[in-house]
């Protein structure tokens, strides 16, 4: 079964750091770009970041550029999102999604930035 | 950045109704358009990619079409399990962008 499973969310103070992980299974992980998408409480979907299958190309939304870093370990079939200098407006459920048409989504992991 | 304008933002419909949701791209995106369904408290689910291709396992009551920069999602006969929020999403170029969503509610 093709699936992705996020982990690493939690409650963090403003200015803090957190690393999210997304474990993939059931497909050739290195063949696909991967994405992070977030959803603030009661709001719509917002694309955050993407990475190519090889990891050689990365892309970011302006709202997170310079603070978040996407990476992947194809030997472990795992996608990461390192989040630094967190702000209250980063509070959201973070989803990882397979490929640029987002054909497979995880269940999400909640990140709450609050003092 | 490519803006995706989705309409309506909400609609009320009855079981058995035919429902149409539209999405307009601010510039050409070819057919790099996906439709996503999200039920309350649940993760999003992909319905359609390439503007009109159904994802595996998605029932044929869902269909998508394209005309230039205008895209349409149609549900042929609305069922109770279809009440949800629907988003369009372009993947023609970065940053990837979503429409604002259409909440389909029970009349």
GROMACS .gro file of C-alpha atoms in nm:
model
  222
    1UNK     CA    1   0.000   0.000   0.000
    2UNK     CA    2   0.126   0.343  -0.097
    3UNK     CA    3   0.137   0.567   0.208
    4UNK     CA    4   0.318   0.848   0.383
    5UNK     CA    5   0.321   0.908   0.758
    6UNK     CA    6   0.422   1.235   0.923
    7UNK     CA    7   0.568   1.277   1.271
    8UNK     CA    8   0.749   1.533   1.482
    9UNK     CA    9   0.481   1.790   1.552
   10UNK     CA   10   0.425   1.947   1.892
   11UNK     CA   11   0.403   2.267   2.091
   12UNK     CA   12   0.698   2.504   2.056
   13UNK     CA   13   0.767   2.856   2.173
   14UNK     CA   14   0.805   3.142   1.923
   15UNK     CA   15   1.158   3.153   1.790
   16UNK     CA   16   1.207   2.782   1.848
   17UNK     CA   17   1.290   2.499   1.608
   18UNK     CA   18   1.124   2.173   1.515
   19UNK     CA   19   1.196   1.898   1.262
   20UNK     CA   20   0.915   1.711   1.093
   21UNK     CA   21   0.959   1.372   0.929
   22UNK     CA   22   0.755   1.189   0.670
   23UNK     CA   23   0.812   0.816   0.624
   24UNK     CA   24   0.711   0.681   0.283
   25UNK     CA   25   0.632   0.326   0.178
   26UNK     CA   26   0.481   0.134  -0.111
   27UNK     CA   27   0.646   0.328  -0.393
   28UNK     CA   28   0.991   0.410  -0.530
   29UNK     CA   29   1.052   0.710  -0.310
   30UNK     CA   30   1.349   0.850  -0.501
   31UNK     CA   31   1.147   0.869  -0.824
   32UNK     CA   32   0.907   1.133  -0.699
   33UNK     CA   33   0.922   1.494  -0.586
   34UNK     CA   34   0.772   1.542  -0.242
   35UNK     CA   35   0.593   1.834  -0.086
   36UNK     CA   36   0.497   1.983   0.247
   37UNK     CA   37   0.156   2.151   0.270
   38UNK     CA   38   0.006   2.314   0.578
   39UNK     CA   39  -0.337   2.412   0.699
   40UNK     CA   40  -0.385   2.668   0.974
   41UNK     CA   41  -0.688   2.612   1.200
   42UNK     CA   42  -1.007   2.686   1.007
   43UNK     CA   43  -0.817   2.792   0.695
   44UNK     CA   44  -0.743   2.652   0.352
   45UNK     CA   45  -0.446   2.459   0.221
   46UNK     CA   46  -0.110   2.635   0.178
   47UNK     CA   47   0.184   2.485  -0.009
   48UNK     CA   48   0.504   2.519   0.195
   49UNK     CA   49   0.795   2.350   0.018
   50UNK     CA   50   0.894   2.092  -0.242
   51UNK     CA   51   1.200   1.883  -0.320
   52UNK     CA   52   1.294   1.692  -0.634
   53UNK     CA   53   1.336   1.316  -0.634
   54UNK     CA   54   1.715   1.337  -0.615
   55UNK     CA   55   1.704   1.614  -0.356
   56UNK     CA   56   1.903   1.841  -0.583
   57UNK     CA   57   1.631   2.102  -0.625
   58UNK     CA   58   1.427   2.265  -0.352
   59UNK     CA   59   1.146   2.522  -0.356
   60UNK     CA   60   0.984   2.731  -0.085
   61UNK     CA   61   0.686   2.954  -0.028
   62UNK     CA   62   0.787   3.313   0.043
   63UNK     CA   63   0.630   3.284   0.389
   64UNK     CA   64   0.890   3.026   0.500
   65UNK     CA   65   1.191   3.104   0.282
   66UNK     CA   66   1.507   3.143   0.489
   67UNK     CA   67   1.348   2.979   0.795
   68UNK     CA   68   1.248   2.630   0.676
   69UNK     CA   69   1.466   2.370   0.504
   70UNK     CA   70   1.333   2.070   0.318
   71UNK     CA   71   1.549   1.760   0.271
   72UNK     CA   72   1.518   1.390   0.203
   73UNK     CA   73   1.706   1.069   0.269
   74UNK     CA   74   1.629   0.833  -0.016
   75UNK     CA   75   1.811   0.547   0.160
   76UNK     CA   76   1.557   0.576   0.443
   77UNK     CA   77   1.254   0.670   0.229
   78UNK     CA   78   1.207   0.973   0.451
   79UNK     CA   79   1.127   1.338   0.389
   80UNK     CA   80   1.212   1.611   0.640
   81UNK     CA   81   1.118   1.970   0.715
   82UNK     CA   82   1.350   2.162   0.947
   83UNK     CA   83   1.161   2.461   1.083
   84UNK     CA   84   1.356   2.740   1.253
   85UNK     CA   85   1.258   3.081   1.391
   86UNK     CA   86   0.901   2.963   1.431
   87UNK     CA   87   0.622   3.219   1.453
   88UNK     CA   88   0.265   3.204   1.578
   89UNK     CA   89   0.146   3.215   1.217
   90UNK     CA   90   0.326   2.885   1.149
   91UNK     CA   91   0.070   2.710   1.370
   92UNK     CA   92  -0.095   2.452   1.145
   93UNK     CA   93  -0.138   2.089   1.057
   94UNK     CA   94   0.154   1.995   0.833
   95UNK     CA   95   0.099   1.733   0.564
   96UNK     CA   96   0.345   1.565   0.337
   97UNK     CA   97   0.220   1.483  -0.011
   98UNK     CA   98   0.363   1.267  -0.286
   99UNK     CA   99   0.441   1.419  -0.625
  100UNK     CA  100   0.334   1.757  -0.754
  101UNK     CA  101  -0.023   1.644  -0.818
  102UNK     CA  102  -0.036   1.550  -0.448
  103UNK     CA  103  -0.172   1.205  -0.524
  104UNK     CA  104  -0.102   1.066  -0.176
  105UNK     CA  105  -0.137   1.260   0.149
  106UNK     CA  106  -0.040   1.170   0.502
  107UNK     CA  107  -0.265   1.214   0.804
  108UNK     CA  108  -0.080   1.529   0.912
  109UNK     CA  109   0.108   1.640   1.221
  110UNK     CA  110   0.006   1.941   1.430
  111UNK     CA  111   0.253   2.219   1.503
  112UNK     CA  112   0.152   2.478   1.761
  113UNK     CA  113   0.370   2.783   1.812
  114UNK     CA  114   0.274   2.949   2.136
  115UNK     CA  115   0.431   3.092   2.449
  116UNK     CA  116   0.280   3.355  -0.885
  117UNK     CA  117  -0.022   3.187  -1.042
  118UNK     CA  118  -0.348   3.275  -0.867
  119UNK     CA  119  -0.626   3.017  -0.857
  120UNK     CA  120  -0.974   3.169  -0.821
  121UNK     CA  121  -1.232   2.915  -0.714
  122UNK     CA  122  -1.608   2.963  -0.712
  123UNK     CA  123  -1.840   2.946  -0.539
  124UNK     CA  124  -1.681   2.956  -0.194
  125UNK     CA  125  -1.974   2.754  -0.063
  126UNK     CA  126  -2.291   2.595  -0.190
  127UNK     CA  127  -2.590   2.409  -0.052
  128UNK     CA  128  -2.718   2.112  -0.242
  129UNK     CA  129  -2.944   1.812  -0.197
  130UNK     CA  130  -2.865   1.444  -0.227
  131UNK     CA  131  -2.891   1.352  -0.594
  132UNK     CA  132  -2.810   1.700  -0.722
  133UNK     CA  133  -2.553   1.765  -0.994
  134UNK     CA  134  -2.287   2.000  -0.857
  135UNK     CA  135  -2.032   2.206  -1.049
  136UNK     CA  136  -1.732   2.389  -0.903
  137UNK     CA  137  -1.511   2.613  -1.112
  138UNK     CA  138  -1.152   2.727  -1.086
  139UNK     CA  139  -0.978   2.991  -1.298
  140UNK     CA  140  -0.602   3.024  -1.329
  141UNK     CA  141  -0.447   3.370  -1.362
  142UNK     CA  142  -0.230   3.242  -1.647
  143UNK     CA  143  -0.194   2.932  -1.858
  144UNK     CA  144  -0.118   2.612  -1.669
  145UNK     CA  145  -0.182   2.362  -1.950
  146UNK     CA  146  -0.364   2.075  -1.776
  147UNK     CA  147  -0.152   2.077  -1.460
  148UNK     CA  148  -0.457   2.101  -1.239
  149UNK     CA  149  -0.567   1.876  -0.955
  150UNK     CA  150  -0.888   1.857  -0.751
  151UNK     CA  151  -0.869   1.765  -0.384
  152UNK     CA  152  -1.143   1.670  -0.138
  153UNK     CA  153  -1.123   1.729   0.234
  154UNK     CA  154  -1.378   1.613   0.487
  155UNK     CA  155  -1.397   1.780   0.830
  156UNK     CA  156  -1.115   1.671   1.059
  157UNK     CA  157  -0.963   1.450   0.790
  158UNK     CA  158  -0.658   1.467   0.566
  159UNK     CA  159  -0.706   1.586   0.208
  160UNK     CA  160  -0.759   1.328  -0.063
  161UNK     CA  161  -0.671   1.362  -0.429
  162UNK     CA  162  -0.961   1.312  -0.671
  163UNK     CA  163  -0.839   1.427  -1.011
  164UNK     CA  164  -0.506   1.509  -1.173
  165UNK     CA  165  -0.420   1.638  -1.518
  166UNK     CA  166  -0.749   1.833  -1.508
  167UNK     CA  167  -0.959   1.530  -1.600
  168UNK     CA  168  -0.791   1.201  -1.496
  169UNK     CA  169  -0.942   1.021  -1.199
  170UNK     CA  170  -0.709   0.898  -0.929
  171UNK     CA  171  -0.725   0.524  -0.869
  172UNK     CA  172  -1.030   0.425  -0.666
  173UNK     CA  173  -1.218   0.753  -0.716
  174UNK     CA  174  -1.577   0.690  -0.831
  175UNK     CA  175  -1.679   0.796  -1.179
  176UNK     CA  176  -1.943   1.036  -1.045
  177UNK     CA  177  -1.651   1.279  -1.019
  178UNK     CA  178  -1.530   1.435  -1.342
  179UNK     CA  179  -1.305   1.721  -1.441
  180UNK     CA  180  -1.279   1.934  -1.751
  181UNK     CA  181  -1.073   2.222  -1.885
  182UNK     CA  182  -1.119   2.510  -2.124
  183UNK     CA  183  -0.820   2.738  -2.151
  184UNK     CA  184  -0.757   2.868  -1.801
  185UNK     CA  185  -1.098   2.762  -1.671
  186UNK     CA  186  -1.140   2.429  -1.497
  187UNK     CA  187  -1.448   2.249  -1.370
  188UNK     CA  188  -1.514   1.974  -1.118
  189UNK     CA  189  -1.853   1.806  -1.154
  190UNK     CA  190  -2.020   1.564  -0.915
  191UNK     CA  191  -2.294   1.395  -1.115
  192UNK     CA  192  -2.519   1.285  -0.829
  193UNK     CA  193  -2.432   1.416  -0.486
  194UNK     CA  194  -2.428   1.158  -0.209
  195UNK     CA  195  -2.402   1.206   0.169
  196UNK     CA  196  -2.033   1.109   0.167
  197UNK     CA  197  -1.957   1.388  -0.084
  198UNK     CA  198  -2.030   1.672   0.155
  199UNK     CA  199  -1.685   1.820   0.203
  200UNK     CA  200  -1.458   2.105   0.099
  201UNK     CA  201  -1.305   2.086  -0.248
  202UNK     CA  202  -0.985   2.260  -0.357
  203UNK     CA  203  -0.827   2.308  -0.695
  204UNK     CA  204  -0.447   2.317  -0.717
  205UNK     CA  205  -0.207   2.405  -0.997
  206UNK     CA  206   0.123   2.226  -1.036
  207UNK     CA  207   0.242   2.396  -1.351
  208UNK     CA  208   0.503   2.608  -1.176
  209UNK     CA  209   0.638   2.698  -0.835
  210UNK     CA  210   0.508   2.821  -0.603
  211UNK     CA  211   0.235   2.559  -0.623
  212UNK     CA  212  -0.096   2.725  -0.541
  213UNK     CA  213  -0.443   2.627  -0.426
  214UNK     CA  214  -0.782   2.776  -0.481
  215UNK     CA  215  -0.962   2.909  -0.176
  216UNK     CA  216  -1.188   2.605  -0.148
  217UNK     CA  217  -1.557   2.531  -0.201
  218UNK     CA  218  -1.755   2.400   0.093
  219UNK     CA  219  -2.038   2.174  -0.020
  220UNK     CA  220  -2.312   2.160   0.243
  221UNK     CA  221  -2.640   1.980   0.278
  222UNK     CA  222  -2.953   2.174   0.182
   0.00000   0.00000   0.00000
